[in-house]
Amino acid sequence: MTGEEVFRSGTLEMSTQPWDGLAQAPVWTDFATNRILCLVAIVLMVANLLDYFRLVPSLLFCFDRSRGAETLEHSLGLARVRNLSGIVYGLPFCLILDRFGVVRPDFWDRIPAAWQALAMIGLMGAFMFVRDLCYLVFRPRRVPGESYAALRHNVFNYLLVLVPLLLVTVAVITVFHLPQQLAVCLLAGEIALAWLFGLTRSAQILRNRCSGLSTFLYLCALEFLPAAILVAVVLIF
């Protein structure tokens, strides 16, 4: 039998099914929980669209001038709409964090993948709870009620501007198939920039009522402490 006849009559012994190790891992959108949360986020944002457009001039004023946050707080109707919109936009913010792994503690792998988005919502909710608790415990005595409310809710002003920017960035990442590491760097950079802007405005509100040292100490207690606790959870646990 010639070599050519051997190769013609041979049988290739291969499995018709892919090996488990080579099977494609489920992507984030494969989980029903994530799809439902995305649908809820879209519905809420669409329902909130008119209120958001009402807020845009005030939000831009917050970026332009330090007293913009206090002016917004002076209008009880706008302040109420802003707080509700901040909660609505908090959901897509959490979904983006989970989808791209911007915030991912070591213990995250022990959570079933289908429930990690809900866990991220819980983690960010816990962060906001700790932040509110710090504002209650370390409330600046020299800051009057309206300015205090502006200081406490200032995070919503920047979240409402940040989330649309993150969504545009996510669209660019998806269209151009950017690497995961680059996507995380872009999203984290935008979040850090928004946090720094918000921190600057908070410092200006405090500086109008307190000394330089008191402003720094209050910022440490009100803003740096909750952020440090969140970073500790991410890095240590």
PDB file of C-alpha atoms in Angstrom:
ATOM      1  CA  MET A   1       0.000   0.000   0.000  1.00  0.00           C
ATOM      2  CA  THR A   2       1.467   3.317  -1.025  1.00  0.00           C
ATOM      3  CA  GLY A   3       1.698   6.349   1.227  1.00  0.00           C
ATOM      4  CA  GLU A   4      -0.933   8.149  -0.846  1.00  0.00           C
ATOM      5  CA  GLU A   5      -3.424   5.272  -0.326  1.00  0.00           C
ATOM      6  CA  VAL A   6      -2.817   5.326   3.439  1.00  0.00           C
ATOM      7  CA  PHE A   7      -3.733   8.994   3.715  1.00  0.00           C
ATOM      8  CA  ARG A   8      -6.812   8.512   1.544  1.00  0.00           C
ATOM      9  CA  SER A   9      -8.200   5.685   3.696  1.00  0.00           C
ATOM     10  CA  GLY A  10      -7.304   7.127   7.082  1.00  0.00           C
ATOM     11  CA  THR A  11      -9.917   8.265   9.640  1.00  0.00           C
ATOM     12  CA  LEU A  12      -9.657  11.511  11.582  1.00  0.00           C
ATOM     13  CA  GLU A  13     -10.650  10.808  15.178  1.00  0.00           C
ATOM     14  CA  MET A  14     -11.974  14.170  16.432  1.00  0.00           C
ATOM     15  CA  SER A  15     -14.883  15.088  18.620  1.00  0.00           C
ATOM     16  CA  THR A  16     -17.758  16.784  16.838  1.00  0.00           C
ATOM     17  CA  GLN A  17     -18.267  19.026  19.910  1.00  0.00           C
ATOM     18  CA  PRO A  18     -15.851  21.714  21.080  1.00  0.00           C
ATOM     19  CA  TRP A  19     -13.883  20.980  24.215  1.00  0.00           C
ATOM     20  CA  ASP A  20     -15.199  22.562  27.393  1.00  0.00           C
ATOM     21  CA  GLY A  21     -11.980  24.513  27.806  1.00  0.00           C
ATOM     22  CA  LEU A  22     -12.273  25.963  24.317  1.00  0.00           C
ATOM     23  CA  ALA A  23     -15.975  26.721  24.452  1.00  0.00           C
ATOM     24  CA  GLN A  24     -16.687  30.432  24.247  1.00  0.00           C
ATOM     25  CA  ALA A  25     -17.356  31.985  27.642  1.00  0.00           C
ATOM     26  CA  PRO A  26     -20.674  33.788  27.975  1.00  0.00           C
ATOM     27  CA  VAL A  27     -20.465  37.523  27.405  1.00  0.00           C
ATOM     28  CA  TRP A  28     -21.947  40.134  29.735  1.00  0.00           C
ATOM     29  CA  THR A  29     -25.124  40.557  27.684  1.00  0.00           C
ATOM     30  CA  ASP A  30     -25.806  36.809  27.640  1.00  0.00           C
ATOM     31  CA  PHE A  31     -27.175  36.959  31.173  1.00  0.00           C
ATOM     32  CA  ALA A  32     -30.888  37.678  31.489  1.00  0.00           C
ATOM     33  CA  THR A  33     -30.308  39.774  34.615  1.00  0.00           C
ATOM     34  CA  ASN A  34     -28.030  42.157  32.754  1.00  0.00           C
ATOM     35  CA  ARG A  35     -30.390  42.451  29.797  1.00  0.00           C
ATOM     36  CA  ILE A  36     -33.299  43.248  32.115  1.00  0.00           C
ATOM     37  CA  LEU A  37     -31.268  45.858  33.985  1.00  0.00           C
ATOM     38  CA  CYS A  38     -30.212  47.474  30.704  1.00  0.00           C
ATOM     39  CA  LEU A  39     -33.835  47.583  29.558  1.00  0.00           C
ATOM     40  CA  VAL A  40     -34.916  49.139  32.856  1.00  0.00           C
ATOM     41  CA  ALA A  41     -32.119  51.722  32.595  1.00  0.00           C
ATOM     42  CA  ILE A  42     -33.150  52.667  29.050  1.00  0.00           C
ATOM     43  CA  VAL A  43     -36.828  52.971  29.987  1.00  0.00           C
ATOM     44  CA  LEU A  44     -36.040  55.125  33.018  1.00  0.00           C
ATOM     45  CA  MET A  45     -33.696  57.393  31.082  1.00  0.00           C
ATOM     46  CA  VAL A  46     -36.218  57.881  28.283  1.00  0.00           C
ATOM     47  CA  ALA A  47     -38.960  58.625  30.817  1.00  0.00           C
ATOM     48  CA  ASN A  48     -36.627  61.108  32.505  1.00  0.00           C
ATOM     49  CA  LEU A  49     -35.549  62.805  29.275  1.00  0.00           C
ATOM     50  CA  LEU A  50     -37.746  65.919  29.546  1.00  0.00           C
ATOM     51  CA  ASP A  51     -36.691  66.498  33.146  1.00  0.00           C
ATOM     52  CA  TYR A  52     -33.066  66.072  32.125  1.00  0.00           C
ATOM     53  CA  PHE A  53     -33.366  68.736  29.434  1.00  0.00           C
ATOM     54  CA  ARG A  54     -34.869  71.057  32.053  1.00  0.00           C
ATOM     55  CA  LEU A  55     -31.817  70.499  34.205  1.00  0.00           C
ATOM     56  CA  VAL A  56     -29.174  71.035  31.520  1.00  0.00           C
ATOM     57  CA  PRO A  57     -28.886  74.854  31.888  1.00  0.00           C
ATOM     58  CA  SER A  58     -28.552  74.522  35.672  1.00  0.00           C
ATOM     59  CA  LEU A  59     -26.009  71.709  35.331  1.00  0.00           C
ATOM     60  CA  LEU A  60     -23.917  73.805  32.948  1.00  0.00           C
ATOM     61  CA  PHE A  61     -24.160  76.691  35.405  1.00  0.00           C
ATOM     62  CA  CYS A  62     -22.765  74.377  38.098  1.00  0.00           C
ATOM     63  CA  PHE A  63     -19.728  73.758  35.903  1.00  0.00           C
ATOM     64  CA  ASP A  64     -19.332  77.418  35.019  1.00  0.00           C
ATOM     65  CA  ARG A  65     -19.580  79.014  38.471  1.00  0.00           C
ATOM     66  CA  SER A  66     -19.116  77.849  42.034  1.00  0.00           C
ATOM     67  CA  ARG A  67     -22.475  79.254  43.147  1.00  0.00           C
ATOM     68  CA  GLY A  68     -24.296  77.272  40.459  1.00  0.00           C
ATOM     69  CA  ALA A  69     -24.914  74.345  42.825  1.00  0.00           C
ATOM     70  CA  GLU A  70     -26.390  76.656  45.471  1.00  0.00           C
ATOM     71  CA  THR A  71     -28.571  78.391  42.864  1.00  0.00           C
ATOM     72  CA  LEU A  72     -29.938  75.034  41.728  1.00  0.00           C
ATOM     73  CA  GLU A  73     -30.612  74.037  45.322  1.00  0.00           C
ATOM     74  CA  HIS A  74     -32.556  77.263  45.842  1.00  0.00           C
ATOM     75  CA  SER A  75     -35.201  76.011  43.403  1.00  0.00           C
ATOM     76  CA  LEU A  76     -36.925  73.226  45.325  1.00  0.00           C
ATOM     77  CA  GLY A  77     -38.610  71.877  42.186  1.00  0.00           C
ATOM     78  CA  LEU A  78     -35.362  71.650  40.207  1.00  0.00           C
ATOM     79  CA  ALA A  79     -33.500  70.231  43.178  1.00  0.00           C
ATOM     80  CA  ARG A  80     -36.114  67.494  43.569  1.00  0.00           C
ATOM     81  CA  VAL A  81     -35.944  66.679  39.849  1.00  0.00           C
ATOM     82  CA  ARG A  82     -32.140  66.670  40.026  1.00  0.00           C
ATOM     83  CA  ASN A  83     -32.116  64.215  42.929  1.00  0.00           C
ATOM     84  CA  LEU A  84     -34.544  61.876  41.171  1.00  0.00           C
ATOM     85  CA  SER A  85     -32.570  62.121  37.927  1.00  0.00           C
ATOM     86  CA  GLY A  86     -29.384  61.344  39.830  1.00  0.00           C
ATOM     87  CA  ILE A  87     -30.913  58.103  41.078  1.00  0.00           C
ATOM     88  CA  VAL A  88     -32.097  57.240  37.552  1.00  0.00           C
ATOM     89  CA  TYR A  89     -28.655  57.863  36.044  1.00  0.00           C
ATOM     90  CA  GLY A  90     -27.001  55.932  38.835  1.00  0.00           C
ATOM     91  CA  LEU A  91     -28.282  52.679  37.307  1.00  0.00           C
ATOM     92  CA  PRO A  92     -26.504  52.984  33.909  1.00  0.00           C
ATOM     93  CA  PHE A  93     -23.430  54.211  35.763  1.00  0.00           C
ATOM     94  CA  CYS A  94     -23.328  50.995  37.805  1.00  0.00           C
ATOM     95  CA  LEU A  95     -23.947  48.876  34.711  1.00  0.00           C
ATOM     96  CA  ILE A  96     -21.027  50.505  32.894  1.00  0.00           C
ATOM     97  CA  LEU A  97     -18.757  49.905  35.886  1.00  0.00           C
ATOM     98  CA  ASP A  98     -19.690  46.231  35.938  1.00  0.00           C
ATOM     99  CA  ARG A  99     -19.691  45.658  32.177  1.00  0.00           C
ATOM    100  CA  PHE A 100     -16.133  46.929  31.706  1.00  0.00           C
ATOM    101  CA  GLY A 101     -14.759  45.964  35.108  1.00  0.00           C
ATOM    102  CA  VAL A 102     -13.796  49.522  36.038  1.00  0.00           C
ATOM    103  CA  VAL A 103     -14.389  48.633  39.702  1.00  0.00           C
ATOM    104  CA  ARG A 104     -13.670  44.985  40.388  1.00  0.00           C
ATOM    105  CA  PRO A 105     -12.648  43.777  43.860  1.00  0.00           C
ATOM    106  CA  ASP A 106     -10.870  40.433  44.207  1.00  0.00           C
ATOM    107  CA  PHE A 107     -13.934  38.825  45.806  1.00  0.00           C
ATOM    108  CA  TRP A 108     -16.000  39.646  42.709  1.00  0.00           C
ATOM    109  CA  ASP A 109     -15.107  36.329  41.088  1.00  0.00           C
ATOM    110  CA  ARG A 110     -16.848  34.527  43.940  1.00  0.00           C
ATOM    111  CA  ILE A 111     -20.127  36.165  42.940  1.00  0.00           C
ATOM    112  CA  PRO A 112     -22.038  34.354  40.163  1.00  0.00           C
ATOM    113  CA  ALA A 113     -21.594  36.266  36.908  1.00  0.00           C
ATOM    114  CA  ALA A 114     -25.351  36.624  36.490  1.00  0.00           C
ATOM    115  CA  TRP A 115     -25.583  38.610  39.742  1.00  0.00           C
ATOM    116  CA  GLN A 116     -22.473  40.762  39.529  1.00  0.00           C
ATOM    117  CA  ALA A 117     -24.344  43.755  38.074  1.00  0.00           C
ATOM    118  CA  LEU A 118     -26.760  43.703  41.004  1.00  0.00           C
ATOM    119  CA  ALA A 119     -23.796  43.397  43.347  1.00  0.00           C
ATOM    120  CA  MET A 120     -22.253  46.492  41.745  1.00  0.00           C
ATOM    121  CA  ILE A 121     -25.490  48.394  42.316  1.00  0.00           C
ATOM    122  CA  GLY A 122     -25.339  47.282  45.942  1.00  0.00           C
ATOM    123  CA  LEU A 123     -21.679  48.334  46.249  1.00  0.00           C
ATOM    124  CA  MET A 124     -22.354  51.817  44.864  1.00  0.00           C
ATOM    125  CA  GLY A 125     -25.452  52.077  47.043  1.00  0.00           C
ATOM    126  CA  ALA A 126     -23.316  51.231  50.068  1.00  0.00           C
ATOM    127  CA  PHE A 127     -20.820  53.901  49.030  1.00  0.00           C
ATOM    128  CA  MET A 128     -23.583  56.529  48.828  1.00  0.00           C
ATOM    129  CA  PHE A 129     -24.908  55.382  52.210  1.00  0.00           C
ATOM    130  CA  VAL A 130     -21.469  55.806  53.788  1.00  0.00           C
ATOM    131  CA  ARG A 131     -21.126  59.213  52.142  1.00  0.00           C
ATOM    132  CA  ASP A 132     -24.505  60.358  53.461  1.00  0.00           C
ATOM    133  CA  LEU A 133     -23.580  59.028  56.884  1.00  0.00           C
ATOM    134  CA  CYS A 134     -20.381  61.082  56.818  1.00  0.00           C
ATOM    135  CA  TYR A 135     -22.404  64.173  55.915  1.00  0.00           C
ATOM    136  CA  LEU A 136     -24.677  63.563  58.891  1.00  0.00           C
ATOM    137  CA  VAL A 137     -21.862  62.887  61.354  1.00  0.00           C
ATOM    138  CA  PHE A 138     -19.422  65.578  60.174  1.00  0.00           C
ATOM    139  CA  ARG A 139     -21.926  68.240  59.125  1.00  0.00           C
ATOM    140  CA  PRO A 140     -20.189  71.639  58.814  1.00  0.00           C
ATOM    141  CA  ARG A 141     -21.747  73.893  61.443  1.00  0.00           C
ATOM    142  CA  ARG A 142     -20.905  77.128  59.650  1.00  0.00           C
ATOM    143  CA  VAL A 143     -22.534  76.048  56.393  1.00  0.00           C
ATOM    144  CA  PRO A 144     -26.246  77.027  56.304  1.00  0.00           C
ATOM    145  CA  GLY A 145     -29.010  74.653  55.221  1.00  0.00           C
ATOM    146  CA  GLU A 146     -29.208  75.542  51.523  1.00  0.00           C
ATOM    147  CA  SER A 147     -25.451  75.530  51.049  1.00  0.00           C
ATOM    148  CA  TYR A 148     -25.226  72.285  53.007  1.00  0.00           C
ATOM    149  CA  ALA A 149     -27.832  70.688  50.717  1.00  0.00           C
ATOM    150  CA  ALA A 150     -25.886  71.912  47.673  1.00  0.00           C
ATOM    151  CA  LEU A 151     -22.735  70.407  49.132  1.00  0.00           C
ATOM    152  CA  ARG A 152     -24.402  67.094  49.900  1.00  0.00           C
ATOM    153  CA  HIS A 153     -26.112  66.723  46.519  1.00  0.00           C
ATOM    154  CA  ASN A 154     -23.246  68.098  44.442  1.00  0.00           C
ATOM    155  CA  VAL A 155     -22.344  64.541  43.416  1.00  0.00           C
ATOM    156  CA  PHE A 156     -25.590  64.288  41.428  1.00  0.00           C
ATOM    157  CA  ASN A 157     -24.749  67.389  39.381  1.00  0.00           C
ATOM    158  CA  TYR A 158     -21.606  65.785  38.017  1.00  0.00           C
ATOM    159  CA  LEU A 159     -23.073  62.313  37.715  1.00  0.00           C
ATOM    160  CA  LEU A 160     -25.769  63.683  35.388  1.00  0.00           C
ATOM    161  CA  VAL A 161     -23.103  65.124  33.102  1.00  0.00           C
ATOM    162  CA  LEU A 162     -20.740  62.166  33.468  1.00  0.00           C
ATOM    163  CA  VAL A 163     -23.137  59.363  32.476  1.00  0.00           C
ATOM    164  CA  PRO A 164     -23.962  60.716  28.958  1.00  0.00           C
ATOM    165  CA  LEU A 165     -20.220  61.158  28.399  1.00  0.00           C
ATOM    166  CA  LEU A 166     -19.616  57.564  29.515  1.00  0.00           C
ATOM    167  CA  LEU A 167     -22.349  56.315  27.179  1.00  0.00           C
ATOM    168  CA  VAL A 168     -20.719  58.094  24.233  1.00  0.00           C
ATOM    169  CA  THR A 169     -17.391  56.570  25.214  1.00  0.00           C
ATOM    170  CA  VAL A 170     -18.978  53.119  25.432  1.00  0.00           C
ATOM    171  CA  ALA A 171     -20.368  53.604  21.921  1.00  0.00           C
ATOM    172  CA  VAL A 172     -16.893  54.508  20.626  1.00  0.00           C
ATOM    173  CA  ILE A 173     -15.370  51.501  22.425  1.00  0.00           C
ATOM    174  CA  THR A 174     -17.970  49.188  20.891  1.00  0.00           C
ATOM    175  CA  VAL A 175     -17.768  50.559  17.340  1.00  0.00           C
ATOM    176  CA  PHE A 176     -13.975  50.542  17.166  1.00  0.00           C
ATOM    177  CA  HIS A 177     -13.530  47.353  19.237  1.00  0.00           C
ATOM    178  CA  LEU A 178     -11.041  49.001  21.578  1.00  0.00           C
ATOM    179  CA  PRO A 179      -9.068  46.686  23.881  1.00  0.00           C
ATOM    180  CA  GLN A 180     -10.455  46.065  27.354  1.00  0.00           C
ATOM    181  CA  GLN A 181      -7.517  47.717  29.094  1.00  0.00           C
ATOM    182  CA  LEU A 182      -7.836  50.876  27.008  1.00  0.00           C
ATOM    183  CA  ALA A 183     -11.592  50.963  27.594  1.00  0.00           C
ATOM    184  CA  VAL A 184     -11.107  50.747  31.351  1.00  0.00           C
ATOM    185  CA  CYS A 185      -8.496  53.538  31.259  1.00  0.00           C
ATOM    186  CA  LEU A 186     -10.804  55.837  29.274  1.00  0.00           C
ATOM    187  CA  LEU A 187     -13.821  55.250  31.490  1.00  0.00           C
ATOM    188  CA  ALA A 188     -11.829  55.482  34.727  1.00  0.00           C
ATOM    189  CA  GLY A 189     -10.190  58.699  33.525  1.00  0.00           C
ATOM    190  CA  GLU A 190     -13.552  60.324  32.816  1.00  0.00           C
ATOM    191  CA  ILE A 191     -14.915  59.242  36.201  1.00  0.00           C
ATOM    192  CA  ALA A 192     -11.823  60.580  37.984  1.00  0.00           C
ATOM    193  CA  LEU A 193     -12.060  63.884  36.114  1.00  0.00           C
ATOM    194  CA  ALA A 194     -15.733  64.323  37.040  1.00  0.00           C
ATOM    195  CA  TRP A 195     -14.929  63.500  40.676  1.00  0.00           C
ATOM    196  CA  LEU A 196     -12.161  66.115  40.722  1.00  0.00           C
ATOM    197  CA  PHE A 197     -14.503  68.745  39.268  1.00  0.00           C
ATOM    198  CA  GLY A 198     -17.094  67.910  41.904  1.00  0.00           C
ATOM    199  CA  LEU A 199     -14.456  68.001  44.622  1.00  0.00           C
ATOM    200  CA  THR A 200     -13.333  71.446  43.468  1.00  0.00           C
ATOM    201  CA  ARG A 201     -16.886  72.784  43.605  1.00  0.00           C
ATOM    202  CA  SER A 202     -17.413  71.292  47.070  1.00  0.00           C
ATOM    203  CA  ALA A 203     -14.199  72.941  48.240  1.00  0.00           C
ATOM    204  CA  GLN A 204     -15.396  76.299  46.889  1.00  0.00           C
ATOM    205  CA  ILE A 205     -18.739  75.993  48.704  1.00  0.00           C
ATOM    206  CA  LEU A 206     -16.940  75.187  51.954  1.00  0.00           C
ATOM    207  CA  ARG A 207     -14.313  77.894  51.431  1.00  0.00           C
ATOM    208  CA  ASN A 208     -17.035  80.540  51.273  1.00  0.00           C
ATOM    209  CA  ARG A 209     -17.993  79.701  54.877  1.00  0.00           C
ATOM    210  CA  CYS A 210     -14.891  78.131  56.436  1.00  0.00           C
ATOM    211  CA  SER A 211     -11.176  78.723  56.738  1.00  0.00           C
ATOM    212  CA  GLY A 212      -8.682  76.956  54.512  1.00  0.00           C
ATOM    213  CA  LEU A 213      -7.769  74.365  57.140  1.00  0.00           C
ATOM    214  CA  SER A 214     -11.406  73.693  58.030  1.00  0.00           C
ATOM    215  CA  THR A 215     -12.251  73.309  54.334  1.00  0.00           C
ATOM    216  CA  PHE A 216      -9.518  70.698  53.929  1.00  0.00           C
ATOM    217  CA  LEU A 217     -10.572  68.795  57.052  1.00  0.00           C
ATOM    218  CA  TYR A 218     -14.227  68.791  56.028  1.00  0.00           C
ATOM    219  CA  LEU A 219     -13.310  67.546  52.556  1.00  0.00           C
ATOM    220  CA  CYS A 220     -11.324  64.723  54.134  1.00  0.00           C
ATOM    221  CA  ALA A 221     -14.280  63.721  56.305  1.00  0.00           C
ATOM    222  CA  LEU A 222     -17.053  64.238  53.745  1.00  0.00           C
ATOM    223  CA  GLU A 223     -15.494  63.172  50.438  1.00  0.00           C
ATOM    224  CA  PHE A 224     -12.082  61.545  50.896  1.00  0.00           C
ATOM    225  CA  LEU A 225     -13.159  59.194  53.683  1.00  0.00           C
ATOM    226  CA  PRO A 226     -16.018  57.501  51.714  1.00  0.00           C
ATOM    227  CA  ALA A 227     -13.779  57.294  48.638  1.00  0.00           C
ATOM    228  CA  ALA A 228     -10.958  55.801  50.717  1.00  0.00           C
ATOM    229  CA  ILE A 229     -13.319  53.174  52.142  1.00  0.00           C
ATOM    230  CA  LEU A 230     -14.433  52.248  48.615  1.00  0.00           C
ATOM    231  CA  VAL A 231     -10.810  51.978  47.427  1.00  0.00           C
ATOM    232  CA  ALA A 232      -9.954  49.850  50.470  1.00  0.00           C
ATOM    233  CA  VAL A 233     -12.802  47.454  49.672  1.00  0.00           C
ATOM    234  CA  VAL A 234     -11.614  47.172  46.070  1.00  0.00           C
ATOM    235  CA  LEU A 235      -7.930  46.686  46.865  1.00  0.00           C
ATOM    236  CA  ILE A 236      -7.965  44.720  50.120  1.00  0.00           C
ATOM    237  CA  PHE A 237     -11.022  42.499  49.847  1.00  0.00           C
TER     238      PHE A 237
END
